[in-house]
JSON list of C-alpha atoms in Angstrom, two decimals:
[
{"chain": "A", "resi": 28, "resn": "UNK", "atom": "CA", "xyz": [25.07, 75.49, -51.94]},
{"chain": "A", "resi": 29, "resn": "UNK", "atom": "CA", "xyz": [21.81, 75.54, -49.84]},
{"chain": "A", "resi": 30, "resn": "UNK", "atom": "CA", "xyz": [21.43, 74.28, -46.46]},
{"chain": "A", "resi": 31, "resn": "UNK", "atom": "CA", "xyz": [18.26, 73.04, -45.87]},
{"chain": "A", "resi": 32, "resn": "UNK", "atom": "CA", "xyz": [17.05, 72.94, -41.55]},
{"chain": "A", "resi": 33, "resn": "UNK", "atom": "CA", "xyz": [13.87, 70.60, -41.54]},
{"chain": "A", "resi": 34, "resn": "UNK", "atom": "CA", "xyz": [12.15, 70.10, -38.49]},
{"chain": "A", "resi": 35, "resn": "UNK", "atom": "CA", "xyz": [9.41, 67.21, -38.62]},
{"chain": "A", "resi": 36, "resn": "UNK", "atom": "CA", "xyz": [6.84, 66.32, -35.53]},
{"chain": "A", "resi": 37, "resn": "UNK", "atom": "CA", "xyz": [4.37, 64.71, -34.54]},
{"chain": "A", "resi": 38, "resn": "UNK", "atom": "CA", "xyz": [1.18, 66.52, -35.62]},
{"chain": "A", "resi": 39, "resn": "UNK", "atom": "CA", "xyz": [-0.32, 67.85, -32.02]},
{"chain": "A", "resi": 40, "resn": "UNK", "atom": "CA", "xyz": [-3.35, 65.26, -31.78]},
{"chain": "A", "resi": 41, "resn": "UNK", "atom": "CA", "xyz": [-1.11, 62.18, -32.56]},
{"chain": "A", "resi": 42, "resn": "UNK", "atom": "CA", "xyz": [0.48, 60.29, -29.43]},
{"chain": "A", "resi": 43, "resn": "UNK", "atom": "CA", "xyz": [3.92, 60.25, -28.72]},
{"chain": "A", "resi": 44, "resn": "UNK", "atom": "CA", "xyz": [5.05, 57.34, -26.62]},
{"chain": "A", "resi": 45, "resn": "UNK", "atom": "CA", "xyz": [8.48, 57.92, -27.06]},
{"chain": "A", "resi": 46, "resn": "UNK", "atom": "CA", "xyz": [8.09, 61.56, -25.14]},
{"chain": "A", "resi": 47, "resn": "UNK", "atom": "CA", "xyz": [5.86, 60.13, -22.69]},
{"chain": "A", "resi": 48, "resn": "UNK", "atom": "CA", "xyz": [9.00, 57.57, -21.72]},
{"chain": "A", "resi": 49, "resn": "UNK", "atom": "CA", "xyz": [11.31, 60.68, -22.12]},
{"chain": "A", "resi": 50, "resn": "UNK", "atom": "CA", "xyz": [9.18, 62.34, -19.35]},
{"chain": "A", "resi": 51, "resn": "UNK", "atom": "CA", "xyz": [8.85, 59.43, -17.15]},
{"chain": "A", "resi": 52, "resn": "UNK", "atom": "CA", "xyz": [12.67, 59.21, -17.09]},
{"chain": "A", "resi": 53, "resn": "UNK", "atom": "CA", "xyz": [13.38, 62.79, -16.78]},
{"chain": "A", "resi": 54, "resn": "UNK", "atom": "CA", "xyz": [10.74, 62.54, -13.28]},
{"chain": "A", "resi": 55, "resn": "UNK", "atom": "CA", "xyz": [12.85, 59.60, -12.01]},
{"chain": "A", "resi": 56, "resn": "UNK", "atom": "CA", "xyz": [16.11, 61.37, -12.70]},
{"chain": "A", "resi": 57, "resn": "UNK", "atom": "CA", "xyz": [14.68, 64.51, -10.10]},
{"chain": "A", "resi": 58, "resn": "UNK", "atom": "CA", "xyz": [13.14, 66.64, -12.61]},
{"chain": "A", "resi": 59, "resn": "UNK", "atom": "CA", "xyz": [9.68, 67.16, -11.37]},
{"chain": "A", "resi": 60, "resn": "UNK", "atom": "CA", "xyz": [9.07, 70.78, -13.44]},
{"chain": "A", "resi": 61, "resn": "UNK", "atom": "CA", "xyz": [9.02, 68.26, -17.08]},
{"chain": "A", "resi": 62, "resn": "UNK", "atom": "CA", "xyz": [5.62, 68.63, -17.76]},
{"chain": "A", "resi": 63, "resn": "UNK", "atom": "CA", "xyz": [5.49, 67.47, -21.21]},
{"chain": "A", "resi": 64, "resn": "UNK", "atom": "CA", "xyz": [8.24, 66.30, -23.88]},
{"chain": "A", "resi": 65, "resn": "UNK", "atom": "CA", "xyz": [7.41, 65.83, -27.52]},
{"chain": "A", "resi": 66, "resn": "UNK", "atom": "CA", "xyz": [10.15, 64.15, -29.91]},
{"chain": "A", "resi": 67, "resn": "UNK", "atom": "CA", "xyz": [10.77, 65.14, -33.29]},
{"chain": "A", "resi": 68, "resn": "UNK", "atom": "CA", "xyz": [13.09, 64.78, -36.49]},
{"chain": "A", "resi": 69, "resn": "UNK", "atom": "CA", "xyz": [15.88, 67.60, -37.40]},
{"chain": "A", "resi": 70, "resn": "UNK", "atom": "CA", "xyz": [17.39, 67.22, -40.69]},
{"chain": "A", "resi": 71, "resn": "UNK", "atom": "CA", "xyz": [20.18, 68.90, -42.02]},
{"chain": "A", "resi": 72, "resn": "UNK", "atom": "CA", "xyz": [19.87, 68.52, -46.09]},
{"chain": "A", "resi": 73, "resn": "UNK", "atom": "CA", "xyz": [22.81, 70.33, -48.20]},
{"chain": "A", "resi": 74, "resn": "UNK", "atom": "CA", "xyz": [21.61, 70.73, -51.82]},
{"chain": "A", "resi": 75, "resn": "UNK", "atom": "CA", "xyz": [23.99, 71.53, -54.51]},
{"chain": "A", "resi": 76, "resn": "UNK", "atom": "CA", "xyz": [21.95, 74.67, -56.16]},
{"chain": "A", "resi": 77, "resn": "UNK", "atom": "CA", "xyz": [22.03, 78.28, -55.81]},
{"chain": "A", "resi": 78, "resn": "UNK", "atom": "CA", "xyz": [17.93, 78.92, -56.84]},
{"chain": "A", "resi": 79, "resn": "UNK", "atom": "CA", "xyz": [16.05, 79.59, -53.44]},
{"chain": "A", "resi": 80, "resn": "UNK", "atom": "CA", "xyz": [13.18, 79.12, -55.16]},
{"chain": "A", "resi": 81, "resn": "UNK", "atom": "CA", "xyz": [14.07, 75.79, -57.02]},
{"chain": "A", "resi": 82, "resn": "UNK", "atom": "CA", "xyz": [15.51, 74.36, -53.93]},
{"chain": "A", "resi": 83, "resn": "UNK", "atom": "CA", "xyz": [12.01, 75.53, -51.67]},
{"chain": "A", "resi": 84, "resn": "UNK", "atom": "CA", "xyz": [9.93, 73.25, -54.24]},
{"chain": "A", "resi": 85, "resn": "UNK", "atom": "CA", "xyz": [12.24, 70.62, -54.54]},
{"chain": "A", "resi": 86, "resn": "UNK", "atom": "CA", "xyz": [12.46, 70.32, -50.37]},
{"chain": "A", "resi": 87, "resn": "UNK", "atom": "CA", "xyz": [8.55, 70.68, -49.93]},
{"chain": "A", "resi": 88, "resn": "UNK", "atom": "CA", "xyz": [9.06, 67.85, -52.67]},
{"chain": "A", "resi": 89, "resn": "UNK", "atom": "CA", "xyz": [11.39, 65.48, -50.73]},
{"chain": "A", "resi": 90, "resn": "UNK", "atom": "CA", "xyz": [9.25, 65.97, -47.11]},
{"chain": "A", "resi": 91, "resn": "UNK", "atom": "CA", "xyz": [6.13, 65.27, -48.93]},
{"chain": "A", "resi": 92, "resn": "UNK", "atom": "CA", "xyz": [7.53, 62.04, -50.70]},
{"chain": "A", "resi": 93, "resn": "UNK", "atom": "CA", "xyz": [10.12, 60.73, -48.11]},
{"chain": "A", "resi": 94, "resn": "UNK", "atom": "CA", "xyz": [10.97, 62.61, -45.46]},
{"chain": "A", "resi": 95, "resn": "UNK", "atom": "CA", "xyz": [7.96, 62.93, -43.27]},
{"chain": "A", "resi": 96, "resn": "UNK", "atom": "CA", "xyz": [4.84, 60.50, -42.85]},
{"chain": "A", "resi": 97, "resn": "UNK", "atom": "CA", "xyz": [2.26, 63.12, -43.76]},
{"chain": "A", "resi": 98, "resn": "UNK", "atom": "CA", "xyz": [-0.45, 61.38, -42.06]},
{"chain": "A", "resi": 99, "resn": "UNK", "atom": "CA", "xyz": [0.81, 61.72, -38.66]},
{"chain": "A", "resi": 100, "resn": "UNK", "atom": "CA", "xyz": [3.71, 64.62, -39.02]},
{"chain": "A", "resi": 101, "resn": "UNK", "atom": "CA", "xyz": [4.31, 68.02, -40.00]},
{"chain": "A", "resi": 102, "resn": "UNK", "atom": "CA", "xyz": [7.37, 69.86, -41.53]},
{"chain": "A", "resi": 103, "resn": "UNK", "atom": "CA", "xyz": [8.60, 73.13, -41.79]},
{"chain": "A", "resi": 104, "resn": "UNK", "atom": "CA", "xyz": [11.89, 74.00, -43.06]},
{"chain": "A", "resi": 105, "resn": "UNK", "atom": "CA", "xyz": [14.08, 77.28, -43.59]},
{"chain": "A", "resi": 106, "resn": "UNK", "atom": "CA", "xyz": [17.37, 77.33, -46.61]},
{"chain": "A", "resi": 107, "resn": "UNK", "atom": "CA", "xyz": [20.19, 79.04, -45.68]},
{"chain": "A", "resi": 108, "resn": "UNK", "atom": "CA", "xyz": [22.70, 79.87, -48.19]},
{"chain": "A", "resi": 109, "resn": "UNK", "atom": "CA", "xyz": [26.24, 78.16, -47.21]},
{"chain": "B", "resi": 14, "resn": "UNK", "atom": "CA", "xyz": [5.74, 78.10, -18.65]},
{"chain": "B", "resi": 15, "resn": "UNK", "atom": "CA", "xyz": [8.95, 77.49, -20.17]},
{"chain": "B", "resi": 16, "resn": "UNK", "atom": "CA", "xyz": [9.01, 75.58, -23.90]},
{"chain": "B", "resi": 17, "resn": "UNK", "atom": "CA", "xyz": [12.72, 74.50, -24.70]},
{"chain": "B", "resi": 18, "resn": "UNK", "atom": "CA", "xyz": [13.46, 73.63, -27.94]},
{"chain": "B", "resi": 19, "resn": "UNK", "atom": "CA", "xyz": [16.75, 71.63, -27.89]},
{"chain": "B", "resi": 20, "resn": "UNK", "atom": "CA", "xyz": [18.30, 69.92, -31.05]},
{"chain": "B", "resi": 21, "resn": "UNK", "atom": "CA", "xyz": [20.58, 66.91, -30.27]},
{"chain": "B", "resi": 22, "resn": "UNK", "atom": "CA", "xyz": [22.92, 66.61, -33.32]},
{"chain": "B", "resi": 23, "resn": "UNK", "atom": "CA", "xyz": [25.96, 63.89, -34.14]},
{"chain": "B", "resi": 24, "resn": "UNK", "atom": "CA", "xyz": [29.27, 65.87, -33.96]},
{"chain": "B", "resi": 25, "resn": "UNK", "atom": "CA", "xyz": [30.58, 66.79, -37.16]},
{"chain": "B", "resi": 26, "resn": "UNK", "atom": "CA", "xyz": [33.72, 63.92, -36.49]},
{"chain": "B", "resi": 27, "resn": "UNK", "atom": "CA", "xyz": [30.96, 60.81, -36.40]},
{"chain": "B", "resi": 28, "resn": "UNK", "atom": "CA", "xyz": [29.37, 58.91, -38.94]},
{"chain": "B", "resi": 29, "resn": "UNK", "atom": "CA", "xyz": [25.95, 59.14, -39.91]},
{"chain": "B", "resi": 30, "resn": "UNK", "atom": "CA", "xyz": [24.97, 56.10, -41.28]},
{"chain": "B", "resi": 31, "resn": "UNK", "atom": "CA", "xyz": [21.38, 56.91, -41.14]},
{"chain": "B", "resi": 32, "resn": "UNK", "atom": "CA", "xyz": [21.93, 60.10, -43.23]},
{"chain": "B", "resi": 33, "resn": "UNK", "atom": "CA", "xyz": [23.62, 58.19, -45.53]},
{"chain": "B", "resi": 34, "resn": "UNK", "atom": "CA", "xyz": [20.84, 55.88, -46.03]},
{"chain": "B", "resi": 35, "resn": "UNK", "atom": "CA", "xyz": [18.59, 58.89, -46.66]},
{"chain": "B", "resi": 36, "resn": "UNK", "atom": "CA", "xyz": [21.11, 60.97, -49.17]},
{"chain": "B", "resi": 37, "resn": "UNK", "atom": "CA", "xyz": [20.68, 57.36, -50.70]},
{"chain": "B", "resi": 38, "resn": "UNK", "atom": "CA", "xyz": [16.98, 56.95, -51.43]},
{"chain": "B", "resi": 39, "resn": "UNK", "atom": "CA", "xyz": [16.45, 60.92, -52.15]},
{"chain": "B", "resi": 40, "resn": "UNK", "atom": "CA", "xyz": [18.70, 60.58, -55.36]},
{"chain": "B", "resi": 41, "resn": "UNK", "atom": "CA", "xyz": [16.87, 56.75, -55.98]},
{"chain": "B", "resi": 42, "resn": "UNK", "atom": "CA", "xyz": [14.09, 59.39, -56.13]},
{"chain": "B", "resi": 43, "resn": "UNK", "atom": "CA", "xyz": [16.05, 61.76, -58.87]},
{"chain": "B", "resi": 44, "resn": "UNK", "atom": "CA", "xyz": [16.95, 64.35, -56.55]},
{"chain": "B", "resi": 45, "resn": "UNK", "atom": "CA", "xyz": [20.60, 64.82, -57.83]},
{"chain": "B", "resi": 46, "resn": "UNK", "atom": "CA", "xyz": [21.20, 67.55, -56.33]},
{"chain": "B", "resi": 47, "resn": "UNK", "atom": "CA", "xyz": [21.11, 66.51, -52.75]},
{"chain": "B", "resi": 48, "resn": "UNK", "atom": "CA", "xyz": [24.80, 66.71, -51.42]},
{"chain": "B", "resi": 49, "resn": "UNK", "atom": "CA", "xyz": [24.43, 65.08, -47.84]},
{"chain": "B", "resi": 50, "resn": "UNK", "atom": "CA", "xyz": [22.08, 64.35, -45.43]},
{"chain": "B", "resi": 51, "resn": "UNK", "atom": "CA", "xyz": [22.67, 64.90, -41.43]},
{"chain": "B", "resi": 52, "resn": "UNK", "atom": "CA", "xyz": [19.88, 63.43, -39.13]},
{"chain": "B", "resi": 53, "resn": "UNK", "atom": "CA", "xyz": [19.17, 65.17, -35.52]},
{"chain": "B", "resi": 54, "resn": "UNK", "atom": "CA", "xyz": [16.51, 65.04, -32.88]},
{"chain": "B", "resi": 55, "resn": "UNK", "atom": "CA", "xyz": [14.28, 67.78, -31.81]},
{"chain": "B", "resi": 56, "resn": "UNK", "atom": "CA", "xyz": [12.61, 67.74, -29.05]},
{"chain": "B", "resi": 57, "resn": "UNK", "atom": "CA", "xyz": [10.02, 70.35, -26.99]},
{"chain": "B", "resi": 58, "resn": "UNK", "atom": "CA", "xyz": [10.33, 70.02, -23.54]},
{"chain": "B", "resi": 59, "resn": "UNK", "atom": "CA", "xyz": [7.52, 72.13, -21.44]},
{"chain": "B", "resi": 60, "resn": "UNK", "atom": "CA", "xyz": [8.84, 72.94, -18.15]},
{"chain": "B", "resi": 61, "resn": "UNK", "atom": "CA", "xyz": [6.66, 74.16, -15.33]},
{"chain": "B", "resi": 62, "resn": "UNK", "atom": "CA", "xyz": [8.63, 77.54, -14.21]},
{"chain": "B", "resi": 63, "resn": "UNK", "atom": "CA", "xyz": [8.96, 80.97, -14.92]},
{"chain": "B", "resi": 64, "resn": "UNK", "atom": "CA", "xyz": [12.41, 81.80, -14.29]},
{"chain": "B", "resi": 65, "resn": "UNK", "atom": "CA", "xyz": [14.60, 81.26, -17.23]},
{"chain": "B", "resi": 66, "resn": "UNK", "atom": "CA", "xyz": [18.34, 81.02, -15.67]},
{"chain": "B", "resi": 67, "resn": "UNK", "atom": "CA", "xyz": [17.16, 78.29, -13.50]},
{"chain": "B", "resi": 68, "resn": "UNK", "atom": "CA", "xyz": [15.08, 76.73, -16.48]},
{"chain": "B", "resi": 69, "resn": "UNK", "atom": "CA", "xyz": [18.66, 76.97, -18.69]},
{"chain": "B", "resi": 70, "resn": "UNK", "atom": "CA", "xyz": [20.58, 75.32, -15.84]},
{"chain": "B", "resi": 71, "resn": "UNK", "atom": "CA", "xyz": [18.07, 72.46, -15.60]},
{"chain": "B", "resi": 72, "resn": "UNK", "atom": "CA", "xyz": [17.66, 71.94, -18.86]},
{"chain": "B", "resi": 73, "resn": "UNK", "atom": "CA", "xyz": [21.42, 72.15, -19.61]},
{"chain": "B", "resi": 74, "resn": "UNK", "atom": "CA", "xyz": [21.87, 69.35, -16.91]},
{"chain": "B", "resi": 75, "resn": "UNK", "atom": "CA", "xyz": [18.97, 66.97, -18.26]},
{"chain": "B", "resi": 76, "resn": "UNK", "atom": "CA", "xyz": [21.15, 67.43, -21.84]},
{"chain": "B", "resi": 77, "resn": "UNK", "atom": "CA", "xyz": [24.16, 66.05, -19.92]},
{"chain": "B", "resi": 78, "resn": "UNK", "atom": "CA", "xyz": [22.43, 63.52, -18.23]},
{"chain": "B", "resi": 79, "resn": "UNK", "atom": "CA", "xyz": [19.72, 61.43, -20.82]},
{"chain": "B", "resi": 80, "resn": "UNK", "atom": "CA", "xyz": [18.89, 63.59, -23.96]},
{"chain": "B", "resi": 81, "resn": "UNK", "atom": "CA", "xyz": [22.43, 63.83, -25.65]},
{"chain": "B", "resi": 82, "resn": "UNK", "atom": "CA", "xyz": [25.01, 61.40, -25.73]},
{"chain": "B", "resi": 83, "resn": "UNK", "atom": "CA", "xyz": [27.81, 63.48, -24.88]},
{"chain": "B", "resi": 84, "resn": "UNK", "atom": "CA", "xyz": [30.05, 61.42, -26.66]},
{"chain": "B", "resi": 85, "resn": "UNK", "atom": "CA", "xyz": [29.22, 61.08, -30.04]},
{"chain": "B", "resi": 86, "resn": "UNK", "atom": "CA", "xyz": [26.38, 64.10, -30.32]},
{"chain": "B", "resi": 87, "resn": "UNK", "atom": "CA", "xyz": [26.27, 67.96, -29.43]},
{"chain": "B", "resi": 88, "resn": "UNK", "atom": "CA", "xyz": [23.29, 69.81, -27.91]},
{"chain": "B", "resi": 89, "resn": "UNK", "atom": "CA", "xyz": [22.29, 73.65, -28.14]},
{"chain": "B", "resi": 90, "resn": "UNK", "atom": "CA", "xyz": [18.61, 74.81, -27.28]},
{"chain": "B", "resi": 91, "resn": "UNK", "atom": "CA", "xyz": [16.49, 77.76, -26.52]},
{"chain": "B", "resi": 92, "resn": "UNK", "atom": "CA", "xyz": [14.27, 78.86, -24.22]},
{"chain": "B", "resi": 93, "resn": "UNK", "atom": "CA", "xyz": [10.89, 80.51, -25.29]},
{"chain": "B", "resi": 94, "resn": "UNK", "atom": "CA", "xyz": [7.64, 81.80, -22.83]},
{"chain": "B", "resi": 95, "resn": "UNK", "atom": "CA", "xyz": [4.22, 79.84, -23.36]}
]
């Protein structure tokens, strides 16, 4: 079994209004050092193969098609054997 | 200046229905092989200091208090130099 970690964000030039809120609330709470929070996606896939190499295509595969909104996000993922 | 990269995950005891719904439309999308799906937040928070215990107390506290929902999700971050 393979554990895919995938991270996806907001590519750097795309706005993120639900950080900017993040920020805003993390000023009122007394937290005046927040300078800047950006939110992303963590995703915990478990995929029933023992081929690395299979399982790298077949992830870059799934972000590409449904996982992240290529337009406006990046991924980047690392397997880890479980 | 102080990037902390926190992931905000459901414990392992709760639902995710949202996961589910994902683990769903991957194998509508023939991959098979995918096992289960668990769906996190990431999020960078940039945090204007240069001491690190106080940064891992703050951002420890801002955890407790709005990013994770104590509750239902668990928290663990690091701390990197930018």
């Amino acid at each position: 079994m393979i554990l895919a970690k995938i991270h996806v964000t907001l590519k750097a030039s795309v706005l993120d209004p639900e950080g900017t809120t993040v920020t805003k609330s993390l000023h009122a709470l007394g937290y005046d050092e927040v300078e800047d929070v950006r939110i992303g996606k963590y995703m915990e896939v478990k995929i029933n193969t023992t081929d690395r190499k299979t399982a790298e295509e077949r992830v870059t595969e799934m972000c590409e098609r449904l996982l992240a909104n290529t337009v406006i996000e990046k991924y980047s993922f690392e397997l880890t054997e479980v």
